[in-house]
Coordinates of C-alpha atoms in Angstrom, one line a residue:
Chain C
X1 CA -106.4 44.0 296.4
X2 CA -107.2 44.8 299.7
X3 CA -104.0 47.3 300.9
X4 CA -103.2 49.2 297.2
X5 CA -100.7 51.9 297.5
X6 CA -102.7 55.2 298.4
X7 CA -102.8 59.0 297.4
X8 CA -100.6 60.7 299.4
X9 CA -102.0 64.2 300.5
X10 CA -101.6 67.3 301.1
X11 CA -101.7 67.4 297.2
X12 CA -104.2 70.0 296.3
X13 CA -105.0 69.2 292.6
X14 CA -106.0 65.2 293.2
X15 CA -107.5 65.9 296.8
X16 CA -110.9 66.0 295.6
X17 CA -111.0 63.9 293.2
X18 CA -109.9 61.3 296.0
X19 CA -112.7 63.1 298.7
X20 CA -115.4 61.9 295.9
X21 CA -114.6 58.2 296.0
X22 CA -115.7 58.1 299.6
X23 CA -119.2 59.4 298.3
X24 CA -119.4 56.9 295.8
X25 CA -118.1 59.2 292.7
X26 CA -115.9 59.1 290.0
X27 CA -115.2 62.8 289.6
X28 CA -113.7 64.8 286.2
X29 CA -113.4 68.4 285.9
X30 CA -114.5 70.9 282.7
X31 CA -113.8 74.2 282.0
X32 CA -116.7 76.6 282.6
X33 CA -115.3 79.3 280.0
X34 CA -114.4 76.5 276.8
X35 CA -116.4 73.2 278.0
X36 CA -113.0 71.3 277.8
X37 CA -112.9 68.5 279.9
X38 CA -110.0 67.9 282.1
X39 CA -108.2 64.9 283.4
X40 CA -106.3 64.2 285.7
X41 CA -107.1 66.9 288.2
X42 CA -105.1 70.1 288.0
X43 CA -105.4 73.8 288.4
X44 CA -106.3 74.7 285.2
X45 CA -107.6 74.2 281.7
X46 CA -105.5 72.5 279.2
X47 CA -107.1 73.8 276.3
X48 CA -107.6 77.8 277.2
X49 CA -105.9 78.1 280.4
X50 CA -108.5 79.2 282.8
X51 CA -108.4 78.1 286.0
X52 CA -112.6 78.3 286.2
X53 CA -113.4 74.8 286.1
X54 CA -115.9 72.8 287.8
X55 CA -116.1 69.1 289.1
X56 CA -118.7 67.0 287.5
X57 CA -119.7 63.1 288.6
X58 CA -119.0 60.8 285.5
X59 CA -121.7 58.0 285.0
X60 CA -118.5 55.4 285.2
X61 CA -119.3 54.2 281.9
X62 CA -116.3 53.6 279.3
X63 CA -114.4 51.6 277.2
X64 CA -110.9 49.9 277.2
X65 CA -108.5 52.0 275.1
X66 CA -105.6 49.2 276.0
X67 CA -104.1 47.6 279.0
X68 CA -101.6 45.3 279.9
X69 CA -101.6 42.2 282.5
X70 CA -98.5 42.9 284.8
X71 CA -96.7 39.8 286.2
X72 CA -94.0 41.5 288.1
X73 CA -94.5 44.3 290.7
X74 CA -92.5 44.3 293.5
X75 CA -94.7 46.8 295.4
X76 CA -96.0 44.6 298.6
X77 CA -99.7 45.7 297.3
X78 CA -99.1 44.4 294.3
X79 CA -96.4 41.6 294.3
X80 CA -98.8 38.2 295.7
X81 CA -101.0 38.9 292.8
X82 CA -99.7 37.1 290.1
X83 CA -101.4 38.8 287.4
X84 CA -103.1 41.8 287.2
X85 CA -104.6 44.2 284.3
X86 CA -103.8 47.6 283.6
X87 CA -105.7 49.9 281.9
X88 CA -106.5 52.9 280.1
X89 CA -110.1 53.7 280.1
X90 CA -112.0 56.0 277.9
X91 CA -115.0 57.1 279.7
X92 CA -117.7 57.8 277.7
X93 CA -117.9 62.1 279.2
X94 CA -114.4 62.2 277.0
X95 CA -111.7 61.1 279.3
X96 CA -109.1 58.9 279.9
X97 CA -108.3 57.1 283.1
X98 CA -105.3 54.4 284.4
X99 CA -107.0 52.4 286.4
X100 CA -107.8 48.1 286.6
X101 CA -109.8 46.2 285.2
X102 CA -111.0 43.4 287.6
X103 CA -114.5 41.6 288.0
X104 CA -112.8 38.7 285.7
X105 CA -111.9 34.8 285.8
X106 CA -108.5 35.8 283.9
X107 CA -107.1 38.8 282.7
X108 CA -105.1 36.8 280.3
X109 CA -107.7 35.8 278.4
X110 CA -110.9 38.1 279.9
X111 CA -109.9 41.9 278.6
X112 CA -110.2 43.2 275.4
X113 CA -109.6 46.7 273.9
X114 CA -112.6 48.4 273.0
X115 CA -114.2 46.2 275.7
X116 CA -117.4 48.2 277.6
X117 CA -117.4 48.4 281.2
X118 CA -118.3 50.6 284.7
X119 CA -116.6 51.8 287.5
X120 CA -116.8 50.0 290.7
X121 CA -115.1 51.6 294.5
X122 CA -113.0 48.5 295.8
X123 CA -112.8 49.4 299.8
X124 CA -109.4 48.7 301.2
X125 CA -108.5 47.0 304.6
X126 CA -106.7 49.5 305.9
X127 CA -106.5 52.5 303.1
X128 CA -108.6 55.0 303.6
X129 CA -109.8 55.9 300.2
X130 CA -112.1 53.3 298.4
X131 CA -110.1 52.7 294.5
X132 CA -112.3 53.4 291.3
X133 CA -111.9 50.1 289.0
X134 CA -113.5 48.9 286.3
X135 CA -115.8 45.6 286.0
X136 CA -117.2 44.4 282.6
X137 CA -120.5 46.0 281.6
Chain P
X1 CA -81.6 76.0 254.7
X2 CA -77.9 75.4 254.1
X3 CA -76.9 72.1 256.4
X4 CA -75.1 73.7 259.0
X5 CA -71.6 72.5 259.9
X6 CA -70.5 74.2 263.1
X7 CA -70.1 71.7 265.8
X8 CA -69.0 68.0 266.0
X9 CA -68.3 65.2 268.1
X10 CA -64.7 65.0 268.5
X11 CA -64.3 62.7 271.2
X12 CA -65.8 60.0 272.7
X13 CA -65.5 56.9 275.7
X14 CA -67.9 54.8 276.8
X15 CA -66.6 53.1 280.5
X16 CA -66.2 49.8 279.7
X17 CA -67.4 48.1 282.8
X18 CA -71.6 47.2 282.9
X19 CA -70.8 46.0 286.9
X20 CA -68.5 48.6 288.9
X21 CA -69.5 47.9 292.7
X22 CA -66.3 50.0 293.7
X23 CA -66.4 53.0 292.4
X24 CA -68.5 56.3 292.6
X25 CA -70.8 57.4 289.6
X26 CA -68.7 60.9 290.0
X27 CA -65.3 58.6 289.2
X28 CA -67.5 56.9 286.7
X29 CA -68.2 60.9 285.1
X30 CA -64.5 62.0 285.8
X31 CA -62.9 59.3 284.2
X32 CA -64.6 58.8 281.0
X33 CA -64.3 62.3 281.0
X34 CA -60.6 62.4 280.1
X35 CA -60.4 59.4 278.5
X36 CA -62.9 61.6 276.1
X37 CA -60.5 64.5 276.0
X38 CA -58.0 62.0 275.3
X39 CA -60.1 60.8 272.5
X40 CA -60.3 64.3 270.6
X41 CA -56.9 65.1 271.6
X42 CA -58.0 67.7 273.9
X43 CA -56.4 69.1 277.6
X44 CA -58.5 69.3 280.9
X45 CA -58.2 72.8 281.2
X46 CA -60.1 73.3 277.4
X47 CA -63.4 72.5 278.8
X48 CA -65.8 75.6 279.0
X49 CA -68.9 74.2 278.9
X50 CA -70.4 71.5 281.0
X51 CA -74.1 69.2 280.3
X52 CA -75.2 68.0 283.4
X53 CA -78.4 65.5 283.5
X54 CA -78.1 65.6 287.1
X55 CA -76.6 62.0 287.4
X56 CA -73.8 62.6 289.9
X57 CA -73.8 63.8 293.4
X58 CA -73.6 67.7 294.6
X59 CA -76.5 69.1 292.9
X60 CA -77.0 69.4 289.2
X61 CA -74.5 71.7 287.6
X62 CA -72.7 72.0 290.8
X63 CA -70.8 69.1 292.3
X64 CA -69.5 68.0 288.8
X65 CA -67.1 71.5 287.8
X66 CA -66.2 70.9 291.7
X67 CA -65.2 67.6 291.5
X68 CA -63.7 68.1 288.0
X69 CA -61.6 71.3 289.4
X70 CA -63.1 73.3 286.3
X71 CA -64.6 76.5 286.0
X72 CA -66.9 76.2 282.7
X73 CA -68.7 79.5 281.6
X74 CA -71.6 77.4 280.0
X75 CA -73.4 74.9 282.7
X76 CA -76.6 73.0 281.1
X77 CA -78.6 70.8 283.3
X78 CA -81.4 69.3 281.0
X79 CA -83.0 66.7 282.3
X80 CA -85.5 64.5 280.4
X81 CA -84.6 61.2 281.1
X82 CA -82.8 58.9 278.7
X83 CA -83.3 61.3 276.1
X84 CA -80.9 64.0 278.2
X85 CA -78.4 63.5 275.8
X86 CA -79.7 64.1 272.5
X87 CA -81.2 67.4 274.0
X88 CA -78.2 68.0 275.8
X89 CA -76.2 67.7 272.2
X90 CA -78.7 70.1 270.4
X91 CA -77.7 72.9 273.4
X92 CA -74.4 72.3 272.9
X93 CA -74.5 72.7 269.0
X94 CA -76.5 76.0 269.4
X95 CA -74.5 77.6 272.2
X96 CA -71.1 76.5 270.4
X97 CA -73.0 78.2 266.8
X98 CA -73.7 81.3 269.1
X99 CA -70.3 81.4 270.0
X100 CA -71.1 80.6 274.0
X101 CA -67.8 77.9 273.7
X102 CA -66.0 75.8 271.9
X103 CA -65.5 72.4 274.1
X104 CA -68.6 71.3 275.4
X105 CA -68.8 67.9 277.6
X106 CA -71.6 65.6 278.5
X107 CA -71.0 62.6 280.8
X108 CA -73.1 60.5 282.1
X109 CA -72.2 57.7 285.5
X110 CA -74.5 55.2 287.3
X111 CA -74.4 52.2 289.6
X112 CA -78.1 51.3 288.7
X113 CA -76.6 47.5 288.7
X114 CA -74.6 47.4 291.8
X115 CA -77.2 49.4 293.7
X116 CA -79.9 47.5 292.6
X117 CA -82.1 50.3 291.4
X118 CA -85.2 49.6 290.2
X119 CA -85.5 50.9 286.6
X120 CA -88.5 49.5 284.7
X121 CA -89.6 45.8 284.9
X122 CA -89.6 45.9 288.8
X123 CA -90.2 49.3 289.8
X124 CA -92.3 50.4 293.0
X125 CA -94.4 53.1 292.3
X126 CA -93.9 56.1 294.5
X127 CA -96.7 58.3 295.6
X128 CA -97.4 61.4 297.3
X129 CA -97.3 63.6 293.6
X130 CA -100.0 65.0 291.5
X131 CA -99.6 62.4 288.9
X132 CA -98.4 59.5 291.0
X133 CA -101.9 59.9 292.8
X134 CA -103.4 59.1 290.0
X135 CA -101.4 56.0 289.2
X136 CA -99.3 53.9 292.3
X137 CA -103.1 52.9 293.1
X138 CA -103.5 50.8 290.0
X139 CA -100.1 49.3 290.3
X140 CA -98.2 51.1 287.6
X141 CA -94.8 50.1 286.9
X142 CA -92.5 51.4 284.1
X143 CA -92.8 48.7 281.9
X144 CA -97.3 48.2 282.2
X145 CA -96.5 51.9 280.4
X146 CA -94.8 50.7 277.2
X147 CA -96.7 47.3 277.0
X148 CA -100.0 49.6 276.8
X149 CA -98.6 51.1 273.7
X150 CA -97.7 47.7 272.6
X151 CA -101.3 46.3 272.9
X152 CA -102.5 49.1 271.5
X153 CA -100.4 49.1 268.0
X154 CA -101.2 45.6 268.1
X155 CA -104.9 46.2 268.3
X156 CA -104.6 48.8 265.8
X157 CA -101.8 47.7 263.2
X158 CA -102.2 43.6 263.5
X159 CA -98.4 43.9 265.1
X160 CA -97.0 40.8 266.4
X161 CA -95.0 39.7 269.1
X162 CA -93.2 37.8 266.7
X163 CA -91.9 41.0 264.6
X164 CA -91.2 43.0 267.6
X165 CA -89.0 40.4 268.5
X166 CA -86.9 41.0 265.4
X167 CA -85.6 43.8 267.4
X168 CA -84.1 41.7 270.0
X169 CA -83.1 39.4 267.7
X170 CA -80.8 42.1 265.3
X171 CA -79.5 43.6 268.8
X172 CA -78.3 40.4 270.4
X173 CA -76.5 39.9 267.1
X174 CA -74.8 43.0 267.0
X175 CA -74.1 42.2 270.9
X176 CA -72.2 39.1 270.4
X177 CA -70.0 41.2 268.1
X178 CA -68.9 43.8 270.8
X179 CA -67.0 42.2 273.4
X180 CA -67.6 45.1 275.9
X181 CA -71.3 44.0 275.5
X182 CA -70.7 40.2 275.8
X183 CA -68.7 41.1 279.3
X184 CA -71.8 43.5 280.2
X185 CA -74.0 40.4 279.4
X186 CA -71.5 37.7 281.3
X187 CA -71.2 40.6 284.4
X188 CA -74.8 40.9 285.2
X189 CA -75.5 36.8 284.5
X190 CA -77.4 36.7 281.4
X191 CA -79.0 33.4 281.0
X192 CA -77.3 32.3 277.5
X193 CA -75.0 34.7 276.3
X194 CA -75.4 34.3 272.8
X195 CA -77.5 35.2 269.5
X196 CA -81.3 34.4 269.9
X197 CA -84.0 33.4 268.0
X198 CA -87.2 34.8 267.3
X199 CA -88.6 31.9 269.1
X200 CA -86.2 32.5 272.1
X201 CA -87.7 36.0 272.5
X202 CA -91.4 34.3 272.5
X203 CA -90.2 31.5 274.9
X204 CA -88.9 33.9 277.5
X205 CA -91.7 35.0 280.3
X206 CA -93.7 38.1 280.1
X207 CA -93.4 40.5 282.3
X208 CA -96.5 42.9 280.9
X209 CA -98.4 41.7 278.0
X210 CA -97.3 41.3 275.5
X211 CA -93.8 42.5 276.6
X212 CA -91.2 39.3 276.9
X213 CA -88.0 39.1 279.4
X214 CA -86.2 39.8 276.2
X215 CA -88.0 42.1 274.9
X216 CA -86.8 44.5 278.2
X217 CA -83.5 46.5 278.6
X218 CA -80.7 45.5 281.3
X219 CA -80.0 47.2 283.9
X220 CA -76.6 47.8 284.4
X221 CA -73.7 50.2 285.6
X222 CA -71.6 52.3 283.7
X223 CA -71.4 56.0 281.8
X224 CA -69.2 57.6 279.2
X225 CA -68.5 61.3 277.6
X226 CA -69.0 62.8 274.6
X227 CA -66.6 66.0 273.6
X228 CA -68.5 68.4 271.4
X229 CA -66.6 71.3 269.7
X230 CA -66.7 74.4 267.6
X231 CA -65.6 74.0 264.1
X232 CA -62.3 75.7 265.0
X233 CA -61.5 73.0 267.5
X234 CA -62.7 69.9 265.3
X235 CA -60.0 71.1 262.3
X236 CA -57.2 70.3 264.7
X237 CA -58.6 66.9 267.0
X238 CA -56.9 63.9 267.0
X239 CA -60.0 62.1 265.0
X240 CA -62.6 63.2 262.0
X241 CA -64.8 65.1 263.5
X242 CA -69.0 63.8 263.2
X243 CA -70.9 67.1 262.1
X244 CA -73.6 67.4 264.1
X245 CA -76.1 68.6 261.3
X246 CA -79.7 68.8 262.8
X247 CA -81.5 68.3 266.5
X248 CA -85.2 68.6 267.6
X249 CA -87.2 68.0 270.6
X250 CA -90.8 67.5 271.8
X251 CA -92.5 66.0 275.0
X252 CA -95.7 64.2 274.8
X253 CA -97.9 63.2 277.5
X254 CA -101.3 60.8 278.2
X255 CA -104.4 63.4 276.4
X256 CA -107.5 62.7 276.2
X257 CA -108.0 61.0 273.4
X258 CA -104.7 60.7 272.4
X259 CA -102.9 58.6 270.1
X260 CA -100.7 56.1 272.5
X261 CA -98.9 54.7 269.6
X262 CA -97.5 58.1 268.2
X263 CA -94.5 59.8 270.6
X264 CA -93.3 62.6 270.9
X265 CA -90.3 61.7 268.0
X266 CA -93.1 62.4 265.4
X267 CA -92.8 66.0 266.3
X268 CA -88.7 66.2 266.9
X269 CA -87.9 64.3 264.1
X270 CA -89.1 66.4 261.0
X271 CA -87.6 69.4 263.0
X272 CA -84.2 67.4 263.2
X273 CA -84.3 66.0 259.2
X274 CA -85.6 69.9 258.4
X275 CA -82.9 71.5 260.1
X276 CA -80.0 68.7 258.6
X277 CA -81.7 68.9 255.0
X278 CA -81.9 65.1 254.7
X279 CA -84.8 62.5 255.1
X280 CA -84.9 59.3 256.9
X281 CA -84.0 56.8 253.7
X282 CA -80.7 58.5 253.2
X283 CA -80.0 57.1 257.2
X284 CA -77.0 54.8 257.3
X285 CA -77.4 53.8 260.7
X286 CA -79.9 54.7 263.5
X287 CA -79.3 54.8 266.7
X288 CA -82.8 54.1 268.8
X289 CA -83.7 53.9 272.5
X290 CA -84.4 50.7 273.3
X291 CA -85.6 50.3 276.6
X292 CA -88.3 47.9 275.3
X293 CA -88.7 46.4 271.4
X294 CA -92.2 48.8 271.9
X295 CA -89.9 51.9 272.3
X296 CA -87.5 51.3 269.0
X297 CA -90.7 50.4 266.8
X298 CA -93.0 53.3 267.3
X299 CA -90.1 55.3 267.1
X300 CA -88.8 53.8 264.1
X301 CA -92.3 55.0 262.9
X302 CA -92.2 58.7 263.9
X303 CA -88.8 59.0 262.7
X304 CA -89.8 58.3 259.2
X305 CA -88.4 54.7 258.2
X306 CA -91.6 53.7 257.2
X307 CA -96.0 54.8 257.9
X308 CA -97.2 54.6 261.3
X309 CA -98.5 50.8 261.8
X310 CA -96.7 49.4 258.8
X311 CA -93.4 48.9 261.2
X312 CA -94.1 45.4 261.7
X313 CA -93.5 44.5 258.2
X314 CA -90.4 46.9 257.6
X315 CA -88.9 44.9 260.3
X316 CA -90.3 41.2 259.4
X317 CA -87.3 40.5 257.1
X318 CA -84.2 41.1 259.7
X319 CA -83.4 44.4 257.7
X320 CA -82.3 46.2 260.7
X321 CA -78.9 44.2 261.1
X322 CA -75.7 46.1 260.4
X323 CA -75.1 43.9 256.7
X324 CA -78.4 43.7 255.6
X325 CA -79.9 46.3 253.2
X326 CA -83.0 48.0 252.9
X327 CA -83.3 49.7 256.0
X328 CA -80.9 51.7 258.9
X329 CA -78.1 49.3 260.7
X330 CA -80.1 49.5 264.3
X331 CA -78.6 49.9 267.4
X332 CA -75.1 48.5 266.5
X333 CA -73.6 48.3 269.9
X334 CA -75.5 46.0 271.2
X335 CA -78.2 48.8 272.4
X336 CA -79.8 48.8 276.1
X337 CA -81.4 45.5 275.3
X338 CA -77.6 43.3 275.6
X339 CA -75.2 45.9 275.9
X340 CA -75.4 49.0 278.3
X341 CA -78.7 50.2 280.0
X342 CA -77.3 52.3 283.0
X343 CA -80.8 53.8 283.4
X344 CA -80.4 57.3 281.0
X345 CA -78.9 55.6 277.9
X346 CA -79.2 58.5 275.3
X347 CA -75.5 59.5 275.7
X348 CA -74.5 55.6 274.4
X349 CA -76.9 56.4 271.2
X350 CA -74.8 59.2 270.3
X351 CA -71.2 57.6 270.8
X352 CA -72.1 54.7 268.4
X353 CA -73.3 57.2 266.0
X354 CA -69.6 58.4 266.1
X355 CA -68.2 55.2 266.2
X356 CA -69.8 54.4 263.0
X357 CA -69.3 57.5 261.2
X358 CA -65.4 57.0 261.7
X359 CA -65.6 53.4 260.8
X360 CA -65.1 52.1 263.9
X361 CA -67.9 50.3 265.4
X362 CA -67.4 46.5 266.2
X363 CA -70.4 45.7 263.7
X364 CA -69.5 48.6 261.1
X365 CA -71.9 49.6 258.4
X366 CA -70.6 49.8 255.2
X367 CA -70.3 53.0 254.1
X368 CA -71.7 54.7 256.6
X369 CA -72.3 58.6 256.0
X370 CA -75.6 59.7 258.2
X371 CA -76.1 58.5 261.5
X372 CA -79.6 59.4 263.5
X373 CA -79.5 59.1 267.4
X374 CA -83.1 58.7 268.9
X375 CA -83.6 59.3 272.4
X376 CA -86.8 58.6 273.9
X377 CA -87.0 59.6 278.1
X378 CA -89.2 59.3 280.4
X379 CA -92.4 56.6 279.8
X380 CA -93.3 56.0 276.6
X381 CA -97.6 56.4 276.5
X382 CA -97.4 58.5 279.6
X383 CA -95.2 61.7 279.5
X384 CA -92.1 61.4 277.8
X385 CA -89.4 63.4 275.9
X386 CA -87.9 62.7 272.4
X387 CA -85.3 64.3 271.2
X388 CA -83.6 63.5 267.6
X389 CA -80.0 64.4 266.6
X390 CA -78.9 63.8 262.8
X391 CA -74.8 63.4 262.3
X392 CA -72.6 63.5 259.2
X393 CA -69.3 62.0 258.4
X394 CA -66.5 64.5 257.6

């Protein structure tokens, strides 16, 4: 998937999150006042409401929580695939990410919930920010 | 708590046309709206309160009293989706209880067919928001939301494909028995208008695992209204009025963590059945978004027909047809699967409620005394609204 749709900025809360991919990282963020861990990137704390929180670099590691192959997208990025899974992934620091899981023969038959695998930065052609997915572990 | 029995449904139209290329979505509002009024017996000028979901042109709240020529003193514009309507009926039963009016209206118009708006199994994911940054990348589309929640209950429960597709299967039938729904289906070139098979439903291609073709909503034109009024009112409307009796509402969203297969009914629902003073086994008929088969079955769950994960046996045995016993006549109109999906279909849930509690509906329930209309907005396993309305027979 070499041209995905791509974060649109100015959008303060994902901006960084998106900056990190160039380095490499798959950035989260946790609360420095109740050690809640907060994703997707916003402003504040979901569980206390402080807005003191402090991006950390996930080891990428994680499990399917559950996914779906998508045969129909109309979206030009998308729509030559064929087939492509979506997922939820539960990384293993406590939070849950949409993202794909690719690195496969099939995703018919080559996902699994509760499956284990790692992040991997696909560069695009012409996007500027490299896309966190997910290959088997 | 006493059941309270202060504001009813007292008129009703749902535009008959699934395809309408020429005319507005306003005319669409307008018209339905006094055909409504006509319904109940009511005049124009009676309206004071107006429910907006910010489906017409103008503005929300704004360009409809405009178009309309009326000047209401009570102007809701909730907006949650497809569940608009069931939260838009709860306003209207506590401002009419606080005495804000006494004829409230809710319409609804869309040309989501003739403008060929993507809905849910096609949609292009936008971009350029806080969440949507987070998901257009992936190649989100509305209906990879609700097939995640199906593979998960799957994983979890041992649900099949198979019993989801009793859903279908009980709807179509209950289409083929409304001939505003077999037009719908002939309008916007069904392939095989007629009652379907489990096996059909299995045959037909996937469009997200493990959601089938038929196992996905239309999408189609149309609107309606729905006339709610004080008790004073409903003694003297043309029709028995349909007591609304109890409403509640929750949002859920993707947590950490969270439970995918739960939504946000689980929380509205015992608030609803609390506030009406019944439970879910006394339910003649319910009334369930079905956008997808995924949608009606966890809902179904959280609304209390049966334990979270044991839905696919409730629903293995065809129960949920309007003439067979041991469980709610489902969806009775044909629902959004083959007979009206316009894009926001809560305000269809709560006219069939009606229809059925006057013993009107095309696939009538025998008896029929409690009616629960389920409305589930937004995307089911990302953030979505539920919102749960109980009615009574007069």
């Amino acid at each position: 998937m070499p041209n995905r749709s791509m974060p649109k900025f100015p959008e303060p809360d994902t901006q960084p999150f998106w900056e990190a991919t160039k380095r490499g990282e798959l950035t989260y963020q946790q609360c420095d006042v109740c050690n809640e861990v907060v994703f997707y990137p916003r402003g504040m704390c979901t569980n206390c409401g402080s807005g003191e929180l402090t991006w950390k670099v996930s080891k990428g590691e994680g499990t399917v929580y559950t996914y779906s192959v998508v045969r129909q997208n109309r979206n030009p990025a998308f729509a030559d695939l064929g087939a492509y899974a979506l997922a939820y992934i539960d990384l293993d620091e406590g939070f849950r990410m949409m993202s794909n899981v690719v690195g496969i023969d099939n995703p018919l038959t080559d996902v699994k919930i509760g499956q284990r695998v790692k992040v991997q930065f696909e560069k695009q052609d012409d996007g500027e920010y490299p896309v966190p997915v997910f290959v088997p572990a | 708590m006493a059941q309270q029995r202060e504001a009813a449904i007292v008129g009703i139209h749902e535009y008959p046309k699934r395809y309408a290329p020429d005319v507005s979505a306003m005319n669409i509002k307008a018209v339905s709206i006094k055909a409504a009024l006509d319904d109940a017996g009511l005049k124009w000028s009676d309206i004071d309160a107006i429910y907006d979901a910010q489906d017409g042109e103008g503005g929300a709240g704004l360009g409809l009293p405009s178009y309309l020529g009326i000047k209401p003193t009570v102007i809701d514009t909730t907006q949650v989706g497809g569940s608009s309507y069931e939260f838009q009926a709860a306003h209207a039963m506590r401002d009419i209880t606080a005495g804000k009016c006494n004829v409230a209206v809710l319409s609804y118009g869309s040309k989501s067919a003739s403008l060929r708006t993507p809905i849910g199994t096609g949609g292009v994911s936008g971009g350029g928001s806080w969440q949507a940054n987070m998901e257009a990348p992936y190649g989100q589309t509305l209906i990879a939301g609700y097939a995640m929640v199906a593979h998960r209950h799957m994983h979890e429960y041992g649900t099949t494909s198979e019993q989801l597709a009793q859903i279908s299967v009980a709807t179509r039938h209950h289409a083929m028995r409304n001939p505003q729904a077999v037009e719908a289906m002939n309008d916007l070139q069904f392939v095989g208008v007629n009652e379907i098979t489990v096996q059909d439903v299995l045959d037909s291609r996937v469009v997200a695992d493990p959601l089938h073709l038929l196992e996905c909503c239309m999408v189609s034109d149309g609107g309606g209204a729905v006339i709610i009024a004080s008790k004073d009112v409903a003694r003297n409307t043309a029709k028995k009025p349909v007591w609304l009796i109890g409403s509640g509402e929750a949002t859920k969203y993707r947590e950490n963590g969270g439970d995918i297969t739960t939504s946000a009914g689980a929380q509205s629902a015992p608030i609803a059945f609390g506030e009406a003073g019944v439970s879910a086994s006394e339910i003649d008929v319910a009334m369930v978004y079905d956008s997808f088969t995924i949608t009606v079955a966890v809902c179904l769950e959280d609304l209390g027909f049966c334990k979270k994960g044991e839905i696919g046996d409730y629903i293995s045995d065809g129960k949920l047809r309007y003439d067979m016993p041991g469980g709610p006549a489902l969806n009775t109109d044909g629902g959004g699967l083959s007979s009206n999906h316009p894009g926001m279909r809560g305000i269809f849930l709560l006219m069939e409620s009606v229809r059925q509690l006057r013993g009107e509906s095309t696939s009538q329930a025998a008896n029929a005394k409690l009616a629960v209309a389920h409305g589930n907005g937004g995307q089911l396993g990302g953030n979505h609204a539920g919102g749960t309305v109980i009615m009574a027979a007069d």
